[in-house]
Amino acid sequence: MRIGLLTEGGYPYASGESGVWCDRLVRGLAPHEFDLYALSRDARQETGGRMPLPPHVRSVRTAALWSAEDDGRCYGRRERRRFEAAFRDLANGVCAERAVDERVENEAADRFAAGLYALAELAREHGGLHAALRSEPAVRILESACRAPGARRSAAAATVPDHLAFVDQLERALRPLSLDWYGEDALGLADLCHAASAGAAALPGLLAKRFFGTPLLVTEYGVQLRAHYLAATGAPLATPVRALLAAFHGRLAGEVYREAALLTPGNTHARRWQERCGADRARLRTVYPGMAADRFAEVGEDEESGDPATLAWIGRVEPAKDLIALLHAFAEVRRRQPDARLRIIAAPVHEPGAAGYLAHCRGLAEQLFPDEAAGRHDVGENPVSFEELGGPEAPSLEEAYASSAVVVLSSVVEGFPVGLVEAMFCARATVSTDVGAVVEIIGGTGLVVPPRNPKALADACLALLRDPERRHRLGAAARARALELFTVEQNLAAFRGIYLELLSHAPVRRRTAEAVPFAHPAEAYVPGSWADQPVIAAAGTGDPDA
């Protein structure tokens, strides 16, 4: 089978968790051939190089969403009319207020989809979409849609500068429509398109289904629409522009969910987002992300390892992790159990603002916990330590988890917390806040408290620190649950079955100079001379022809 793997800002560039997951998928499903179609988000990502690819990756095509490529083509009168009609449908679909009436809402979604596909067909035949989307007629059409009856209130409040800003953002979002990926020698060769996220990554899959009838599979471990909402909140854009962008991404997500042959959310949290955006429950199938458990085997089998009075927080230092609440909670823990210690082990982060937040947390820790000494002549020591993963105190993840009795997650926002699963592989008891997919992951094998509640967080940590038997019992149960649900093997087995299921329901597309899928029986690939074996007689007869 030939798979077109569609990514945005990830594989084969990223070395983060999204890139690792795609790499494991491609390597684990080696009998299939893969073509990679990657959208990059910035120049730094491209200059950082690519991950090494296995030999069954047939081709890699990349496109930069961050740089505009004007093909220099201009439309004639007929093409301008086509563009204006298509853009009018898309703009009216974006600006239309979400309706309670299902029929009215479906009409708006259909109009958005019609405009989107018409623009794609125009770009495929004539190019020129970059200049057309930034033209004066496009701005006038958008202004008319914002002021039309039934438009969103936020859209009606938009001014001309807002229209110009939104058109600029829309042109960036629609750049995948102008790529040269939609020929018989590219996505036309794929038996199945697998998008690693919804949004821009799934756009080529939508068009492959439109042009070639290729089935589309969409996997979301973090909901792309939610990420767009959060990014728009902090973007330096006017409120009407942010509202229009949110409406566009909402319509696009709805179209992706409607057209995908199957959606595989990574957890119930992502599944609820998809259902809310109109995904059909019959086409939803939860597939948990697969993680390498072997590296944590030694730690997980030693339940007695770790300082019984030490709490550990391990992850990326950022405001969403709410280390401020964790430090206040540990102040209460320390007051009631003076020998308790807290290790904050941070993964290296180079994003702007991360260093400032870390410095703020260090300053708060110094205020809450002055250096203490056991005796008059001893050197004072702070019960809270800030360490960097890979440094001398925590050279590896395994050693970081092995050093503590309890692992704490204090976040106010999470998707699928990978660190929590790693702690479960290490048989650590956990205390977590009830955000994202935490409850689904823990499944009763750890303690869960409300977010932004230092008192509840402190009580849960003390309950485990003071009860070693309960701590070990929860840790063992957590390890068993993680090995059952979150391994690479279960993830690969799920997608192996899904690929075959989707292809078995797709119509056969004959290609010249290529073998037809399933043209040979499965037994033809069994090693050995199976055809030379003697025929077994039918039951109850002595006649081999019976």
Coordinates of C-alpha atoms in Angstrom, one line a residue:
M1 CA 0.0 0.0 0.0
R2 CA 1.2 3.5 -0.7
I3 CA 0.5 6.1 2.0
G4 CA 0.7 9.9 1.6
L5 CA 1.7 11.1 5.1
L6 CA 0.7 14.8 5.5
T7 CA 2.4 16.9 8.3
E8 CA 2.5 20.5 9.4
G9 CA 5.5 21.8 11.3
G10 CA 6.6 18.3 12.3
Y11 CA 8.0 15.2 10.6
P12 CA 10.5 14.9 9.0
Y13 CA 11.8 18.2 10.5
A14 CA 10.9 18.1 14.2
S15 CA 12.7 16.2 16.8
G16 CA 9.8 16.7 19.3
E17 CA 7.1 14.3 20.2
S18 CA 5.1 14.8 17.0
G19 CA 8.1 14.0 14.8
V20 CA 8.9 11.0 17.0
W21 CA 5.4 9.6 16.6
C22 CA 5.4 9.9 12.8
D23 CA 8.9 8.3 12.7
R24 CA 7.8 5.3 14.7
L25 CA 4.7 4.9 12.5
V26 CA 6.7 5.0 9.3
R27 CA 9.4 2.6 10.6
G28 CA 6.9 0.3 12.3
L29 CA 4.7 -0.2 9.1
A30 CA 7.7 -1.0 6.9
P31 CA 5.7 -3.3 4.5
H32 CA 3.9 -0.1 3.3
E33 CA 5.5 2.6 1.2
F34 CA 5.3 6.2 2.3
D35 CA 5.4 9.6 0.5
L36 CA 5.9 12.5 2.9
Y37 CA 4.2 15.8 2.2
A38 CA 5.5 18.3 4.9
L39 CA 4.5 21.9 5.5
S40 CA 7.1 23.9 7.4
R41 CA 6.3 26.8 9.6
D42 CA 9.5 28.8 9.7
A43 CA 13.0 29.1 8.3
R44 CA 14.6 27.8 11.5
Q45 CA 12.8 24.5 11.2
E46 CA 14.1 23.9 7.6
T47 CA 17.7 24.9 8.4
G48 CA 17.6 22.5 11.4
G49 CA 17.8 19.6 9.0
R50 CA 15.7 16.4 8.7
M51 CA 15.4 13.2 10.6
P52 CA 17.0 10.2 8.9
L53 CA 14.4 8.4 6.8
P54 CA 14.0 4.6 6.2
P55 CA 14.3 3.2 2.7
H56 CA 10.6 2.6 2.2
V57 CA 10.0 6.4 2.2
R58 CA 9.7 6.8 -1.6
S59 CA 9.7 10.6 -1.8
V60 CA 9.6 13.8 0.3
R61 CA 7.9 17.0 -0.8
T62 CA 8.1 20.1 1.3
A63 CA 6.4 23.5 1.2
A64 CA 7.0 26.6 3.3
L65 CA 3.9 28.2 4.8
W66 CA 6.0 31.1 6.1
S67 CA 7.2 32.4 2.7
A68 CA 5.0 33.7 -0.1
E69 CA 5.6 32.3 -3.6
D70 CA 3.8 34.4 -6.2
D71 CA 3.8 32.5 -9.5
G72 CA 3.4 35.8 -11.4
R73 CA 0.2 34.7 -13.1
C74 CA -2.7 37.1 -13.6
Y75 CA -6.3 36.2 -14.3
G76 CA -8.3 37.0 -17.4
R77 CA -11.9 38.1 -17.2
R78 CA -13.3 34.5 -17.0
E79 CA -10.8 33.5 -14.3
R80 CA -11.6 36.7 -12.3
R81 CA -15.3 35.8 -12.4
R82 CA -14.5 32.3 -11.1
F83 CA -12.3 33.6 -8.4
E84 CA -14.8 36.2 -7.2
A85 CA -17.7 33.7 -7.1
A86 CA -15.6 31.2 -5.2
F87 CA -14.2 33.7 -2.8
R88 CA -17.7 35.1 -2.1
D89 CA -18.9 31.7 -1.1
L90 CA -15.9 31.1 1.2
A91 CA -16.2 34.6 2.8
N92 CA -19.9 34.3 3.4
G93 CA -19.4 30.9 5.0
V94 CA -16.7 32.3 7.3
C95 CA -18.7 35.4 8.2
A96 CA -22.0 33.7 8.8
E97 CA -23.1 33.4 12.4
R98 CA -23.2 29.9 13.8
A99 CA -26.9 29.0 13.7
V100 CA -28.9 26.9 16.1
D101 CA -31.0 25.6 13.2
E102 CA -29.1 22.6 11.8
R103 CA -30.3 23.2 8.2
V104 CA -29.1 26.8 8.2
E105 CA -25.7 25.8 9.7
N106 CA -25.3 23.1 7.1
E107 CA -26.0 25.6 4.3
A108 CA -23.2 27.9 5.6
A109 CA -20.8 25.0 5.9
D110 CA -21.7 23.8 2.4
R111 CA -21.1 27.3 1.0
F112 CA -17.7 27.5 2.7
A113 CA -16.7 24.1 1.3
A114 CA -17.9 25.0 -2.2
G115 CA -15.8 28.2 -2.2
L116 CA -12.8 26.3 -0.8
Y117 CA -12.9 23.6 -3.5
A118 CA -13.6 26.1 -6.3
L119 CA -10.5 28.1 -5.3
A120 CA -8.5 24.9 -5.3
E121 CA -9.6 23.9 -8.8
L122 CA -8.8 27.4 -10.0
A123 CA -5.3 27.3 -8.5
R124 CA -4.7 23.9 -10.0
E125 CA -5.7 25.0 -13.5
H126 CA -4.4 28.5 -13.7
G127 CA -2.4 29.3 -10.5
G128 CA -2.4 33.0 -9.5
L129 CA -4.2 32.5 -6.2
H130 CA -1.6 34.4 -4.2
A131 CA -2.1 37.7 -6.1
A132 CA -5.9 37.2 -6.3
L133 CA -6.4 36.8 -2.6
R134 CA -4.5 40.0 -1.9
S135 CA -6.3 42.0 -4.5
E136 CA -8.8 44.8 -4.1
P137 CA -11.8 42.8 -5.3
A138 CA -11.1 40.2 -2.5
V139 CA -11.1 42.9 0.1
R140 CA -14.4 44.3 -1.2
I141 CA -16.0 40.9 -1.3
L142 CA -14.9 40.3 2.3
E143 CA -16.3 43.7 3.4
S144 CA -19.6 42.9 1.8
A145 CA -19.8 39.5 3.5
C146 CA -19.0 41.1 6.9
R147 CA -21.9 43.5 6.5
A148 CA -24.4 41.0 5.1
P149 CA -27.5 40.1 7.0
G150 CA -26.8 37.2 9.4
A151 CA -23.1 37.9 9.7
R152 CA -21.3 37.6 13.0
R153 CA -21.3 40.6 15.2
S154 CA -17.5 40.6 15.5
A155 CA -17.3 40.5 11.6
A156 CA -19.8 43.4 11.3
A157 CA -17.5 45.5 13.5
A158 CA -14.5 45.0 11.3
T159 CA -12.9 48.0 9.6
V160 CA -10.9 48.3 6.4
P161 CA -7.6 47.7 8.1
D162 CA -9.1 44.6 9.7
H163 CA -10.2 43.4 6.3
L164 CA -6.7 43.8 4.9
A165 CA -5.2 42.1 7.9
F166 CA -7.6 39.1 7.7
V167 CA -7.0 38.8 3.9
D168 CA -3.3 38.6 4.6
Q169 CA -3.8 35.9 7.2
L170 CA -6.2 34.0 4.9
E171 CA -3.7 34.0 2.0
R172 CA -1.2 32.3 4.3
A173 CA -3.7 29.7 5.5
L174 CA -4.7 28.9 1.9
R175 CA -1.2 28.5 0.5
P176 CA -1.5 24.7 0.4
L177 CA -4.1 25.1 -2.4
S178 CA -1.4 26.4 -4.8
L179 CA 1.1 23.6 -4.3
D180 CA 2.1 21.2 -7.1
W181 CA 1.1 18.2 -5.1
Y182 CA -2.2 17.5 -6.9
G183 CA -1.0 15.6 -10.0
E184 CA -1.1 12.0 -11.0
D185 CA 2.6 11.8 -10.2
A186 CA 2.2 13.0 -6.6
L187 CA -0.9 12.6 -4.4
G188 CA -2.5 10.8 -7.3
L189 CA -0.3 7.8 -6.5
A190 CA -1.4 7.5 -2.9
D191 CA -3.8 4.7 -1.9
L192 CA -4.5 6.5 1.4
C193 CA -3.8 10.0 2.7
H194 CA -2.9 10.1 6.5
A195 CA -2.9 13.6 8.0
A196 CA -1.0 13.9 11.2
S197 CA -3.3 16.8 12.3
A198 CA -6.3 18.7 11.0
G199 CA -6.0 22.2 9.6
A200 CA -3.4 23.0 7.1
A201 CA -1.9 19.5 7.1
A202 CA -5.3 18.0 6.1
L203 CA -6.0 20.5 3.3
P204 CA -3.9 18.4 0.7
G205 CA -5.8 15.3 1.9
L206 CA -9.1 17.0 1.3
L207 CA -8.1 17.9 -2.3
A208 CA -6.7 14.5 -2.9
K209 CA -10.1 13.1 -2.0
R210 CA -11.8 15.7 -4.2
F211 CA -9.5 15.1 -7.3
F212 CA -8.7 11.4 -7.0
G213 CA -11.2 9.9 -4.5
T214 CA -8.3 9.0 -2.2
P215 CA -9.6 8.2 1.4
L216 CA -8.5 10.5 4.1
L217 CA -7.4 9.4 7.6
V218 CA -6.9 12.2 10.2
T219 CA -5.1 11.7 13.5
E220 CA -5.1 14.3 16.2
Y221 CA -3.1 13.9 19.4
G222 CA -3.4 17.6 20.1
V223 CA -6.5 19.4 18.7
Q224 CA -5.3 21.8 16.0
L225 CA -8.4 24.0 16.2
R226 CA -7.8 24.5 20.0
A227 CA -4.2 25.4 19.2
H228 CA -5.3 28.0 16.7
Y229 CA -7.7 29.5 19.3
L230 CA -5.0 29.7 21.9
A231 CA -2.5 31.2 19.4
A232 CA -5.0 33.8 18.2
T233 CA -5.6 34.9 21.8
G234 CA -2.0 36.0 22.2
A235 CA -1.5 37.3 18.7
P236 CA -1.1 41.1 18.1
L237 CA -4.3 41.3 16.0
A238 CA -7.5 43.3 16.4
T239 CA -10.5 41.5 17.9
P240 CA -12.5 41.3 14.6
V241 CA -9.4 39.8 12.9
R242 CA -9.0 37.2 15.6
A243 CA -12.7 36.4 15.4
L244 CA -12.6 35.9 11.7
L245 CA -9.6 33.7 11.9
A246 CA -11.2 31.6 14.5
A247 CA -14.3 31.3 12.3
F248 CA -12.2 30.2 9.3
H249 CA -10.3 27.6 11.2
G250 CA -13.6 26.3 12.7
R251 CA -15.2 25.9 9.3
L252 CA -12.0 24.2 7.9
A253 CA -11.9 21.8 10.9
G254 CA -15.6 21.0 10.3
E255 CA -15.0 20.3 6.6
V256 CA -12.0 18.0 7.5
Y257 CA -14.1 16.1 10.1
R258 CA -17.0 15.8 7.6
E259 CA -14.9 14.4 4.7
A260 CA -12.4 12.2 6.6
A261 CA -13.1 8.5 6.1
L262 CA -11.9 8.0 9.7
L263 CA -10.8 10.2 12.6
T264 CA -8.4 8.8 15.2
P265 CA -8.2 11.1 18.2
G266 CA -5.5 10.3 20.7
N267 CA -7.8 10.6 23.8
T268 CA -11.3 11.4 24.9
H269 CA -10.4 15.1 25.3
A270 CA -9.6 15.4 21.6
R271 CA -12.6 13.3 20.7
R272 CA -15.0 15.7 22.5
W273 CA -13.5 18.6 20.5
Q274 CA -14.1 16.7 17.3
E275 CA -17.6 15.8 18.2
R276 CA -18.4 19.4 19.1
C277 CA -17.1 20.5 15.6
G278 CA -19.5 18.1 13.9
A279 CA -17.6 14.9 13.6
D280 CA -19.7 11.8 13.1
R281 CA -19.3 9.5 16.1
A282 CA -19.5 6.4 13.8
R283 CA -16.2 7.6 12.2
L284 CA -14.3 8.3 15.4
R285 CA -11.9 5.7 16.8
T286 CA -9.6 6.5 19.7
V287 CA -6.0 5.4 19.2
Y288 CA -3.6 6.2 22.1
P289 CA -0.2 7.5 21.1
G290 CA 2.6 4.9 21.3
M291 CA 5.6 5.5 23.5
A292 CA 8.8 3.6 24.0
A293 CA 8.5 1.7 27.3
D294 CA 11.8 -0.2 27.2
R295 CA 14.0 2.7 28.3
F296 CA 12.0 2.9 31.6
A297 CA 11.9 -0.9 32.3
E298 CA 14.7 -0.9 34.8
V299 CA 13.3 1.9 36.9
G300 CA 9.8 0.5 36.6
E301 CA 10.8 -2.9 38.0
D302 CA 12.4 -1.3 41.0
E303 CA 9.5 0.0 43.1
E304 CA 11.7 0.8 46.1
S305 CA 13.9 3.3 44.2
G306 CA 13.6 7.0 44.9
D307 CA 13.9 9.1 48.0
P308 CA 10.6 8.5 50.0
A309 CA 10.4 12.2 50.9
T310 CA 11.0 13.7 47.5
L311 CA 8.5 15.1 45.0
A312 CA 9.5 15.7 41.4
W313 CA 8.1 17.9 38.7
I314 CA 9.5 17.1 35.2
G315 CA 8.7 19.0 32.0
R316 CA 8.9 22.2 30.0
V317 CA 8.8 25.4 32.1
E318 CA 6.0 27.6 30.9
P319 CA 3.1 29.5 32.5
A320 CA 0.6 26.8 31.5
K321 CA 2.4 24.4 33.9
D322 CA 1.5 26.6 36.9
L323 CA 4.7 26.1 38.9
I324 CA 3.6 29.1 41.0
A325 CA 0.7 26.9 42.4
L326 CA 3.1 24.0 42.9
L327 CA 5.5 26.1 44.9
H328 CA 2.7 27.4 47.2
A329 CA 1.4 23.8 47.6
F330 CA 4.9 22.7 48.5
A331 CA 5.0 25.4 51.2
E332 CA 2.1 23.7 52.9
V333 CA 3.7 20.2 52.4
R334 CA 6.9 21.5 54.0
R335 CA 5.1 23.0 56.9
R336 CA 3.4 19.7 57.7
Q337 CA 6.4 17.4 56.7
P338 CA 9.7 19.3 57.3
D339 CA 11.9 16.7 55.6
A340 CA 10.1 16.9 52.2
R341 CA 12.0 18.1 49.1
L342 CA 10.9 19.2 45.7
R343 CA 12.9 18.7 42.5
I344 CA 11.9 20.9 39.5
I345 CA 13.7 19.3 36.5
A346 CA 13.2 21.4 33.4
A347 CA 13.7 20.3 29.8
P348 CA 15.8 22.8 27.8
V349 CA 13.5 25.4 26.3
H350 CA 14.6 28.1 23.9
E351 CA 11.3 29.8 23.3
P352 CA 11.0 33.5 24.2
G353 CA 9.7 34.2 27.6
A354 CA 10.7 30.8 29.1
A355 CA 13.7 32.2 30.8
G356 CA 11.8 35.0 32.4
Y357 CA 9.1 32.7 33.8
L358 CA 11.8 30.3 35.2
A359 CA 13.6 33.3 36.9
H360 CA 10.2 34.3 38.4
C361 CA 9.7 30.8 39.8
R362 CA 13.3 30.8 41.2
G363 CA 12.7 34.1 42.9
L364 CA 9.4 32.9 44.5
A365 CA 11.1 29.7 45.8
E366 CA 13.8 31.8 47.4
Q367 CA 11.2 33.9 49.2
L368 CA 9.1 30.9 50.3
F369 CA 12.0 28.7 51.3
P370 CA 15.0 30.5 52.7
D371 CA 18.1 28.3 52.9
E372 CA 18.0 26.1 56.0
A373 CA 20.7 24.4 57.9
A374 CA 20.4 21.4 60.3
G375 CA 23.0 22.8 62.7
R376 CA 24.9 25.9 63.6
H377 CA 27.9 25.0 61.6
D378 CA 26.2 23.3 58.6
V379 CA 25.7 25.0 55.2
G380 CA 22.2 26.1 54.4
E381 CA 20.3 24.3 51.7
N382 CA 17.0 25.1 49.9
P383 CA 14.4 22.3 49.9
V384 CA 13.5 23.3 46.3
S385 CA 16.0 22.6 43.6
F386 CA 15.9 23.7 40.0
E387 CA 17.7 21.4 37.7
E388 CA 18.1 21.0 33.9
L389 CA 17.4 17.7 32.2
G390 CA 20.7 16.4 30.8
G391 CA 22.7 18.2 33.5
P392 CA 24.8 16.5 36.2
E393 CA 21.9 16.2 38.7
A394 CA 19.5 14.6 36.1
P395 CA 21.5 13.3 33.2
S396 CA 18.5 11.3 31.8
L397 CA 14.7 11.0 32.1
E398 CA 15.0 7.6 33.7
E399 CA 17.3 8.9 36.5
A400 CA 15.0 11.9 37.0
Y401 CA 12.0 9.7 37.6
A402 CA 13.9 7.2 39.7
S403 CA 15.0 9.9 42.1
S404 CA 11.6 10.6 43.5
A405 CA 8.7 8.9 45.3
V406 CA 5.9 11.0 43.8
V407 CA 5.7 12.8 40.5
V408 CA 3.5 15.9 40.4
L409 CA 1.7 17.6 37.4
S410 CA 0.3 21.0 38.3
S411 CA -0.8 22.3 34.8
V412 CA -3.8 24.4 34.1
V413 CA -3.8 23.5 30.4
E414 CA -2.8 20.1 28.9
G415 CA -3.6 18.0 25.9
F416 CA -2.1 14.5 26.3
P417 CA 0.6 14.9 29.0
V418 CA 3.5 12.6 27.8
G419 CA 5.4 13.1 31.1
L420 CA 2.6 11.5 33.0
V421 CA 2.7 8.3 30.9
E422 CA 6.5 8.2 31.4
A423 CA 6.0 8.4 35.2
M424 CA 3.6 5.5 34.9
F425 CA 6.1 3.4 33.0
C426 CA 8.5 4.1 35.9
A427 CA 5.9 2.8 38.4
R428 CA 5.8 6.2 40.2
A429 CA 2.7 7.3 42.1
T430 CA 1.4 10.6 40.6
V431 CA -0.6 13.6 41.8
S432 CA -2.1 15.6 38.8
T433 CA -4.5 18.4 38.1
D434 CA -7.7 17.5 36.3
V435 CA -7.0 19.0 32.9
G436 CA -6.9 17.7 29.4
A437 CA -6.7 13.9 29.2
V438 CA -5.2 13.4 32.7
V439 CA -8.2 11.5 34.2
E440 CA -8.3 9.2 31.1
I441 CA -4.6 8.5 31.3
I442 CA -4.5 7.9 35.1
G443 CA -7.7 5.7 35.2
G444 CA -7.7 5.5 39.0
T445 CA -4.0 4.7 39.4
G446 CA -3.1 8.1 40.8
L447 CA -4.5 11.1 42.7
V448 CA -6.3 13.9 40.7
V449 CA -7.1 17.3 42.1
P450 CA -8.7 20.5 40.7
P451 CA -6.3 22.9 38.9
R452 CA -5.3 26.2 40.6
N453 CA -5.9 24.7 44.1
P454 CA -2.6 24.5 46.0
K455 CA -4.3 23.3 49.2
A456 CA -5.8 20.2 47.4
L457 CA -2.5 19.6 45.7
A458 CA -0.6 19.7 49.0
D459 CA -3.1 17.3 50.7
A460 CA -2.7 14.8 47.9
C461 CA 1.1 14.9 47.9
L462 CA 1.1 14.4 51.7
A463 CA -1.3 11.5 51.5
L464 CA 1.2 9.6 49.3
L465 CA 4.4 10.7 51.1
R466 CA 3.0 9.4 54.4
D467 CA 1.7 6.0 53.0
P468 CA 4.4 4.0 51.3
E469 CA 2.2 0.9 50.8
R470 CA -0.4 2.9 49.0
R471 CA 2.2 4.7 47.0
H472 CA 3.8 1.4 45.8
R473 CA 0.4 -0.1 45.0
L474 CA -0.6 2.9 42.9
G475 CA 2.7 2.9 41.1
A476 CA 2.5 -0.8 40.2
A477 CA -1.1 -0.3 38.9
A478 CA 0.0 2.7 36.9
R479 CA 2.8 0.8 35.2
A480 CA 0.5 -2.1 34.3
R481 CA -2.0 0.3 32.8
A482 CA 0.6 2.2 30.8
L483 CA 2.1 -1.0 29.4
E484 CA -1.4 -2.1 28.3
L485 CA -2.5 1.1 26.6
F486 CA 0.3 3.4 25.7
T487 CA 3.1 1.3 24.0
V488 CA 4.4 1.7 20.5
E489 CA 3.2 -1.9 19.7
Q490 CA -0.5 -1.2 20.4
N491 CA -0.3 2.0 18.4
L492 CA 1.2 0.3 15.3
A493 CA -1.2 -2.6 15.6
A494 CA -4.2 -0.2 15.5
F495 CA -3.0 1.7 12.5
R496 CA -2.0 -1.4 10.6
G497 CA -5.6 -2.6 10.9
I498 CA -7.0 0.8 10.1
Y499 CA -5.0 1.1 6.9
L500 CA -6.2 -2.2 5.6
E501 CA -9.8 -1.5 6.6
L502 CA -9.9 1.8 4.8
L503 CA -8.3 0.5 1.7
S504 CA -10.7 -2.5 1.6
H505 CA -13.6 -0.1 1.4
A506 CA -12.0 2.2 -1.2
P507 CA -12.7 1.6 -4.9
V508 CA -9.9 0.1 -6.9
R509 CA -8.0 2.7 -8.9
R510 CA -6.0 1.1 -11.8
R511 CA -2.7 2.7 -12.6
T512 CA -0.5 2.3 -15.6
A513 CA 2.9 0.7 -15.0
E514 CA 2.0 -0.2 -11.5
A515 CA 0.6 -3.3 -9.8
V516 CA -3.0 -3.2 -8.8
P517 CA -3.7 -3.5 -5.0
F518 CA -4.8 -7.0 -4.0
A519 CA -4.2 -8.3 -7.6
H520 CA -2.5 -11.3 -6.0
P521 CA -3.9 -13.4 -3.2
A522 CA -2.4 -12.9 0.3
E523 CA -1.1 -16.5 0.2
A524 CA 1.3 -15.6 -2.6
Y525 CA 3.4 -13.7 -0.1
V526 CA 3.7 -16.5 2.4
P527 CA 7.3 -17.9 2.4
G528 CA 7.8 -21.5 1.5
S529 CA 6.2 -23.8 -1.1
W530 CA 2.6 -23.6 0.3
A531 CA 1.1 -24.5 -3.1
D532 CA 3.0 -27.9 -3.1
Q533 CA 1.4 -29.2 0.1
P534 CA -1.0 -32.2 -0.3
V535 CA -4.7 -31.4 -0.2
I536 CA -6.4 -32.4 3.0
A537 CA -9.4 -34.5 2.6
A538 CA -12.8 -33.1 3.6
A539 CA -14.1 -34.2 7.0
G540 CA -16.0 -37.4 6.9
T541 CA -14.9 -38.6 3.5
G542 CA -11.9 -40.3 2.0
D543 CA -12.1 -38.3 -1.3
P544 CA -9.7 -35.4 -1.5
D545 CA -12.1 -33.8 -4.1
A546 CA -15.0 -33.8 -1.8

